[in-house]
Amino acid sequence: MKKCIVYYSKTGHTKQLVDRFDGFDVFVIKAESDDPNNDHPVLTSIPDINTYEHVIFGCPVHGFQMAKIMRTYMIGLKDLNHKVIDIFVTHYFRFATLGGNQTLKQMKRIIKARGGHVRYQTSINRKSKKSNGAMIELVRKYSK
Ligand SMILES: Cc1cc2nc3c(=O)[nH]c(=O)nc-3n(C[C@H](O)[C@H](O)[C@H](O)COP(=O)(O)O)c2cc1C
């Protein structure tokens, strides 16, 4: 199965999790400006994931929502039907209710609207003492 990870990372934590995976093609989303408050970022990398059967999307929580650069990329996607799709977010606040859950919901909405179905979803609280174990488990599950 052809598999890839598409992610955005502003300060490197989401990237550190992506770096734990083996055997995936990896695409990073970038924009002309990294300003998290820009509602309409101009993307400079727009990976084509059409030929991938398994896709993982990862991004940080910004202001209780998906980072806008990732949102802009995902909104631009056309058809996500017939793919195995897993998602994760990384966040800082102690409770997933402070952005993590909402961001996962937002990602799922975008994916569903494009005919996709999410298999696994995880929010990683990188401040938590349990975050390393959670990341090991995530990589194990998502790699199957
Ligand atoms: C502009 C901005 C807004 C953020 N808003 C939230 C938030 O609402 N909830 C939260 O838990 N963490 C928030 N964070 C923390 C990031 O989600 C967290 O540090 C994440 O792991 C960063 O990922 P990255 O290093 O890949 O960019 C915010 C960080 C930034 C820079």
Coordinates of N, CA and C and ligand atoms in Angstrom, one line a residue:
M1 N 0.8 -1.2 0.0 CA 0.0 0.0 0.0 C 0.9 1.3 0.0
K2 N 0.5 2.2 -0.9 CA 1.3 3.4 -0.9 C 0.9 4.4 0.2
K3 N 1.8 4.8 1.0 CA 1.4 5.6 2.2 C 2.2 6.8 2.4
C4 N 1.5 7.9 2.9 CA 2.2 9.1 3.1 C 1.7 9.8 4.4
I5 N 2.6 10.8 4.9 CA 2.2 11.6 6.0 C 2.2 13.1 5.4
V6 N 1.2 13.8 5.6 CA 1.1 15.2 5.3 C 1.0 16.0 6.6
Y7 N 1.9 16.9 6.8 CA 1.8 17.7 8.1 C 2.3 19.1 7.9
Y8 N 1.9 19.9 8.9 CA 2.4 21.2 9.1 C 2.9 21.3 10.5
S9 N 4.0 22.0 10.7 CA 4.6 22.2 12.0 C 5.3 23.6 12.0
K10 N 4.8 24.4 13.0 CA 5.4 25.8 13.1 C 6.7 25.8 13.9
T11 N 6.6 25.1 15.0 CA 7.8 25.1 16.0 C 8.5 23.8 16.1
G12 N 8.2 22.8 15.3 CA 8.9 21.6 15.3 C 8.4 20.4 16.0
H13 N 7.4 20.6 16.9 CA 6.9 19.4 17.7 C 6.2 18.4 16.9
T14 N 5.3 18.9 16.0 CA 4.6 17.9 15.1 C 5.6 17.2 14.2
K15 N 6.6 17.9 13.8 CA 7.6 17.3 12.9 C 8.3 16.2 13.7
Q16 N 8.6 16.4 15.0 CA 9.3 15.4 15.8 C 8.5 14.1 15.9
L17 N 7.2 14.2 15.9 CA 6.4 13.0 15.9 C 6.4 12.3 14.5
V18 N 6.3 13.1 13.5 CA 6.4 12.6 12.1 C 7.7 11.9 11.9
D19 N 8.8 12.4 12.5 CA 10.1 11.8 12.3 C 10.2 10.4 12.9
R20 N 9.2 10.0 13.8 CA 9.3 8.7 14.4 C 8.8 7.6 13.4
F21 N 8.1 8.0 12.3 CA 7.6 7.0 11.4 C 8.6 6.5 10.4
D22 N 8.5 5.3 10.0 CA 9.3 4.7 9.0 C 8.4 4.2 7.8
G23 N 8.9 4.3 6.6 CA 8.2 3.7 5.5 C 7.1 4.5 4.9
F24 N 7.0 5.8 5.3 CA 6.0 6.7 4.7 C 6.7 7.8 3.8
D25 N 6.1 8.1 2.7 CA 6.5 9.3 2.1 C 6.0 10.5 2.9
V26 N 6.9 11.5 3.1 CA 6.5 12.6 4.0 C 6.5 13.9 3.2
F27 N 5.3 14.6 3.4 CA 5.2 15.9 2.8 C 4.9 17.0 3.8
V28 N 5.6 18.1 3.8 CA 5.4 19.2 4.7 C 4.7 20.3 4.0
I29 N 3.7 20.9 4.6 CA 2.9 22.0 4.1 C 3.6 23.3 4.5
K30 N 3.9 24.1 3.5 CA 4.6 25.4 3.8 C 3.8 26.5 3.1
A31 N 4.0 27.7 3.7 CA 3.3 28.9 3.1 C 4.3 30.1 3.0
E32 N 3.9 31.1 2.2 CA 4.8 32.2 2.1 C 5.1 32.9 3.4
S33 N 4.1 32.9 4.3 CA 4.3 33.5 5.6 C 3.8 32.5 6.7
D34 N 4.5 32.4 7.7 CA 4.2 31.4 8.8 C 3.3 32.0 9.9
D35 N 2.8 33.2 9.6 CA 2.0 33.9 10.6 C 0.7 33.1 10.9
P36 N 0.6 32.7 12.2 CA -0.6 31.8 12.5 C -1.9 32.5 12.4
N37 N -1.9 33.9 12.4 CA -3.1 34.6 12.3 C -3.6 35.0 10.9
N38 N -2.8 34.6 9.9 CA -3.2 34.8 8.6 C -4.3 33.9 8.1
D39 N -5.5 34.4 7.9 CA -6.7 33.5 7.5 C -6.5 32.9 6.1
H40 N -5.8 33.6 5.3 CA -5.7 33.1 3.9 C -4.2 32.9 3.5
P41 N -3.5 32.0 4.1 CA -2.1 31.8 3.7 C -1.9 31.4 2.3
V42 N -0.8 31.8 1.7 CA -0.5 31.4 0.3 C 0.5 30.2 0.4
L43 N 0.0 29.1 0.0 CA 0.8 27.9 0.2 C 1.9 27.8 -0.9
T44 N 3.1 27.3 -0.4 CA 4.2 27.2 -1.4 C 4.5 25.7 -1.7
S45 N 3.8 24.8 -0.9 CA 3.9 23.4 -1.2 C 2.6 22.8 -1.1
I46 N 2.1 22.2 -2.2 CA 0.7 21.6 -2.2 C 0.9 20.2 -2.7
P47 N 1.2 19.2 -1.8 CA 1.5 17.9 -2.3 C 0.2 17.2 -2.8
D48 N 0.5 16.4 -3.9 CA -0.6 15.7 -4.6 C -0.7 14.3 -3.9
I49 N -1.7 14.0 -3.2 CA -1.8 12.7 -2.5 C -2.8 11.7 -3.2
N50 N -3.2 12.0 -4.4 CA -4.2 11.2 -5.1 C -3.8 9.7 -5.2
T51 N -2.5 9.5 -5.4 CA -2.1 8.1 -5.6 C -1.9 7.3 -4.3
Y52 N -2.0 8.0 -3.2 CA -1.8 7.3 -1.9 C -3.1 6.6 -1.4
E53 N -2.9 5.4 -0.9 CA -4.0 4.7 -0.3 C -4.2 4.9 1.2
H54 N -3.1 5.2 1.8 CA -3.1 5.5 3.3 C -2.4 6.8 3.5
V55 N -3.2 7.7 4.1 CA -2.7 9.1 4.3 C -2.9 9.4 5.8
I56 N -1.8 10.0 6.4 CA -1.9 10.5 7.8 C -1.7 12.0 7.7
F57 N -2.7 12.7 8.3 CA -2.6 14.2 8.4 C -2.2 14.6 9.9
G58 N -1.3 15.4 10.0 CA -0.9 15.9 11.4 C -0.7 17.4 11.4
C59 N -1.1 18.0 12.5 CA -0.9 19.5 12.6 C -1.1 19.9 14.1
P60 N -0.5 21.1 14.3 CA -0.7 21.7 15.7 C -2.0 22.4 15.9
V61 N -2.4 22.5 17.1 CA -3.6 23.3 17.4 C -3.1 24.8 17.6
H62 N -3.8 25.6 16.9 CA -3.6 27.1 17.0 C -4.9 27.8 17.4
G63 N -4.9 28.4 18.6 CA -6.1 29.1 19.0 C -7.4 28.3 19.0
F64 N -7.3 27.1 19.5 CA -8.4 26.1 19.6 C -8.8 25.5 18.3
Q65 N -8.0 25.7 17.3 CA -8.4 25.3 15.9 C -7.2 24.7 15.2
M66 N -7.5 24.1 14.0 CA -6.4 23.7 13.2 C -5.5 24.8 12.8
A67 N -4.2 24.6 12.7 CA -3.3 25.7 12.1 C -3.9 26.0 10.7
K68 N -4.0 27.3 10.5 CA -4.6 27.8 9.2 C -3.9 27.3 8.0
I69 N -2.6 27.1 8.1 CA -1.9 26.7 6.9 C -2.4 25.3 6.5
M70 N -2.5 24.4 7.5 CA -3.0 23.0 7.3 C -4.4 23.0 6.8
R71 N -5.2 23.9 7.4 CA -6.6 24.0 7.0 C -6.8 24.4 5.5
T72 N -6.0 25.4 5.1 CA -6.0 25.8 3.7 C -5.6 24.7 2.8
Y73 N -4.6 23.9 3.2 CA -4.2 22.7 2.3 C -5.4 21.7 2.3
M74 N -5.9 21.4 3.4 CA -7.0 20.3 3.4 C -8.2 20.7 2.7
I75 N -8.6 22.0 2.8 CA -9.8 22.5 2.2 C -9.6 22.4 0.6
G76 N -8.4 22.5 0.2 CA -8.1 22.4 -1.2 C -8.1 21.0 -1.8
L77 N -8.2 20.0 -0.9 CA -8.2 18.6 -1.4 C -9.6 18.3 -2.1
K78 N -9.5 17.4 -3.1 CA -10.8 17.1 -3.8 C -11.4 15.8 -3.3
D79 N -10.8 14.7 -3.6 CA -11.5 13.4 -3.3 C -10.7 12.6 -2.4
L80 N -11.2 12.3 -1.2 CA -10.5 11.4 -0.2 C -11.2 10.1 -0.1
N81 N -12.0 9.7 -1.0 CA -12.7 8.5 -1.0 C -11.7 7.3 -1.1
H82 N -12.0 6.1 -0.6 CA -11.2 4.9 -0.8 C -9.8 5.1 -0.3
K83 N -9.6 5.9 0.8 CA -8.3 5.9 1.4 C -8.4 5.5 2.9
V84 N -7.4 4.9 3.4 CA -7.3 4.8 4.8 C -6.7 6.1 5.3
I85 N -7.4 6.8 6.2 CA -7.0 8.1 6.7 C -6.9 8.1 8.2
D86 N -5.8 8.5 8.7 CA -5.6 8.7 10.2 C -5.2 10.2 10.4
I87 N -5.6 10.7 11.6 CA -5.2 12.1 11.9 C -4.7 12.2 13.3
F88 N -3.8 13.2 13.5 CA -3.4 13.6 14.8 C -3.1 15.1 14.9
V89 N -3.3 15.5 16.2 CA -2.9 16.9 16.4 C -1.9 16.9 17.6
T90 N -1.0 17.9 17.6 CA -0.2 18.1 18.9 C -0.7 19.5 19.5
H91 N -0.7 19.5 20.8 CA -1.2 20.7 21.5 C -0.4 20.8 22.8
Y92 N -0.6 22.0 23.4 CA 0.2 22.3 24.6 C -0.7 22.3 25.9
F93 N -1.9 22.8 25.8 CA -2.7 23.0 27.0 C -3.0 21.6 27.5
R94 N -3.2 21.6 28.8 CA -3.3 20.3 29.5 C -4.5 19.4 29.0
F95 N -5.6 20.1 28.7 CA -6.8 19.3 28.4 C -7.1 19.4 26.9
A96 N -7.4 18.2 26.4 CA -7.8 18.1 24.9 C -9.0 19.0 24.6
T97 N -9.8 19.3 25.7 CA -11.0 20.1 25.5 C -10.6 21.6 25.1
L98 N -9.3 21.9 25.4 CA -8.8 23.3 25.1 C -8.2 23.3 23.7
G99 N -8.9 22.7 22.8 CA -8.4 22.9 21.4 C -8.2 21.6 20.7
G100 N -7.7 20.6 21.4 CA -7.3 19.3 20.7 C -8.5 18.6 20.1
N101 N -9.6 18.4 20.9 CA -10.8 17.7 20.4 C -11.4 18.5 19.3
Q102 N -11.5 19.8 19.4 CA -12.1 20.7 18.4 C -11.4 20.6 17.1
T103 N -10.1 20.6 17.2 CA -9.3 20.5 16.0 C -9.4 19.2 15.3
L104 N -9.5 18.1 16.0 CA -9.7 16.8 15.4 C -11.1 16.8 14.7
K105 N -12.1 17.4 15.4 CA -13.5 17.5 14.8 C -13.4 18.2 13.5
Q106 N -12.7 19.3 13.5 CA -12.6 20.2 12.3 C -11.9 19.4 11.1
M107 N -10.9 18.7 11.5 CA -10.2 17.9 10.4 C -11.1 16.8 9.9
K108 N -11.9 16.2 10.8 CA -12.8 15.1 10.3 C -13.9 15.7 9.4
R109 N -14.4 16.9 9.8 CA -15.4 17.5 8.9 C -14.9 17.7 7.5
I110 N -13.7 18.2 7.4 CA -13.1 18.5 6.1 C -13.0 17.2 5.3
I111 N -12.5 16.2 6.0 CA -12.2 14.9 5.3 C -13.6 14.3 4.9
K112 N -14.6 14.3 5.8 CA -15.9 13.7 5.4 C -16.5 14.4 4.2
A113 N -16.4 15.7 4.2 CA -16.9 16.5 3.1 C -16.3 16.2 1.8
R114 N -15.1 15.5 1.8 CA -14.5 15.1 0.6 C -14.5 13.6 0.4
G115 N -15.5 13.0 1.0 CA -15.8 11.6 0.8 C -14.9 10.6 1.6
G116 N -14.1 11.2 2.5 CA -13.1 10.4 3.3 C -13.7 9.9 4.6
H117 N -13.0 8.9 5.2 CA -13.4 8.4 6.5 C -12.2 8.2 7.3
V118 N -12.3 8.8 8.6 CA -11.1 8.7 9.4 C -11.1 7.4 10.2
R119 N -9.9 6.7 10.2 CA -9.8 5.5 10.9 C -9.4 5.8 12.4
Y120 N -8.2 6.4 12.6 CA -7.8 6.7 13.9 C -7.6 8.2 14.1
Q121 N -7.8 8.7 15.3 CA -7.6 10.1 15.6 C -7.0 10.2 17.0
T122 N -6.0 11.1 17.1 CA -5.4 11.2 18.4 C -5.0 12.7 18.6
S123 N -5.2 13.1 19.9 CA -4.6 14.4 20.2 C -3.5 14.2 21.2
I124 N -2.3 14.7 20.9 CA -1.1 14.5 21.7 C -0.9 15.8 22.5
N125 N -1.0 15.6 23.8 CA -0.7 16.8 24.7 C 0.8 16.7 25.0
R126 N 1.6 17.5 24.4 CA 3.0 17.3 24.5 C 3.6 17.7 25.9
K127 N 2.8 18.3 26.7 CA 3.2 18.7 28.0 C 3.0 17.5 29.0
S128 N 2.2 16.6 28.6 CA 1.8 15.5 29.5 C 3.0 14.5 29.7
K129 N 3.1 14.0 30.9 CA 4.2 13.0 31.2 C 3.9 11.7 30.4
K130 N 2.7 11.5 30.0 CA 2.4 10.3 29.2 C 2.5 10.5 27.7
S131 N 3.0 11.7 27.3 CA 3.0 11.9 25.8 C 4.0 11.0 25.1
N132 N 5.1 10.6 25.7 CA 6.0 9.7 24.9 C 5.3 8.4 24.7
G133 N 4.7 7.8 25.7 CA 4.0 6.6 25.5 C 2.8 6.7 24.5
A134 N 2.2 7.8 24.5 CA 1.0 8.1 23.6 C 1.6 8.1 22.2
M135 N 2.7 8.7 22.0 CA 3.3 8.8 20.7 C 3.8 7.5 20.1
I136 N 4.4 6.7 21.0 CA 4.8 5.3 20.6 C 3.6 4.5 20.2
E137 N 2.5 4.6 20.9 CA 1.3 3.9 20.6 C 0.7 4.4 19.3
L138 N 0.7 5.7 19.1 CA 0.2 6.3 17.9 C 1.0 5.8 16.6
V139 N 2.3 5.8 16.7 CA 3.1 5.4 15.6 C 2.8 3.9 15.3
R140 N 2.7 3.1 16.4 CA 2.5 1.6 16.2 C 1.1 1.4 15.5
K141 N 0.1 2.1 16.0 CA -1.3 1.9 15.4 C -1.4 2.4 14.0
Y142 N -0.9 3.6 13.8 CA -1.0 4.3 12.5 C -0.2 3.6 11.4
S143 N 0.9 2.9 11.8 CA 1.8 2.3 10.8 C 1.2 1.1 10.2
K144 N 0.1 0.5 10.8 CA -0.5 -0.7 10.2 C -1.3 -0.5 9.0
Ligands
LIG1 C1 -0.3 30.7 17.7 C2 -0.4 29.5 18.5 C3 -1.6 29.2 19.1 C4 -1.7 28.0 19.9 N1 -3.0 27.7 20.4 C5 -3.1 26.5 21.2 C6 -4.4 26.1 21.7 O1 -5.4 26.8 21.4 N2 -4.4 25.0 22.4 C7 -3.3 24.3 22.8 O2 -3.4 23.3 23.5 N3 -2.1 24.6 22.3 C8 -1.9 25.7 21.5 N4 -0.7 26.1 21.0 C9 0.4 25.2 21.3 C10 0.7 24.3 20.1 O3 -0.5 23.7 19.6 C11 1.7 23.2 20.5 O4 2.9 23.8 21.0 C12 2.0 22.3 19.3 O5 2.6 21.1 19.7 C13 3.0 23.0 18.3 O6 3.3 22.2 17.2 P1 4.5 22.6 16.2 O7 5.7 22.7 17.1 O8 4.5 21.4 15.3 O9 4.1 23.9 15.6 C14 -0.6 27.2 20.2 C15 0.7 27.6 19.6 C16 0.8 28.7 18.8 C17 2.1 29.1 18.2

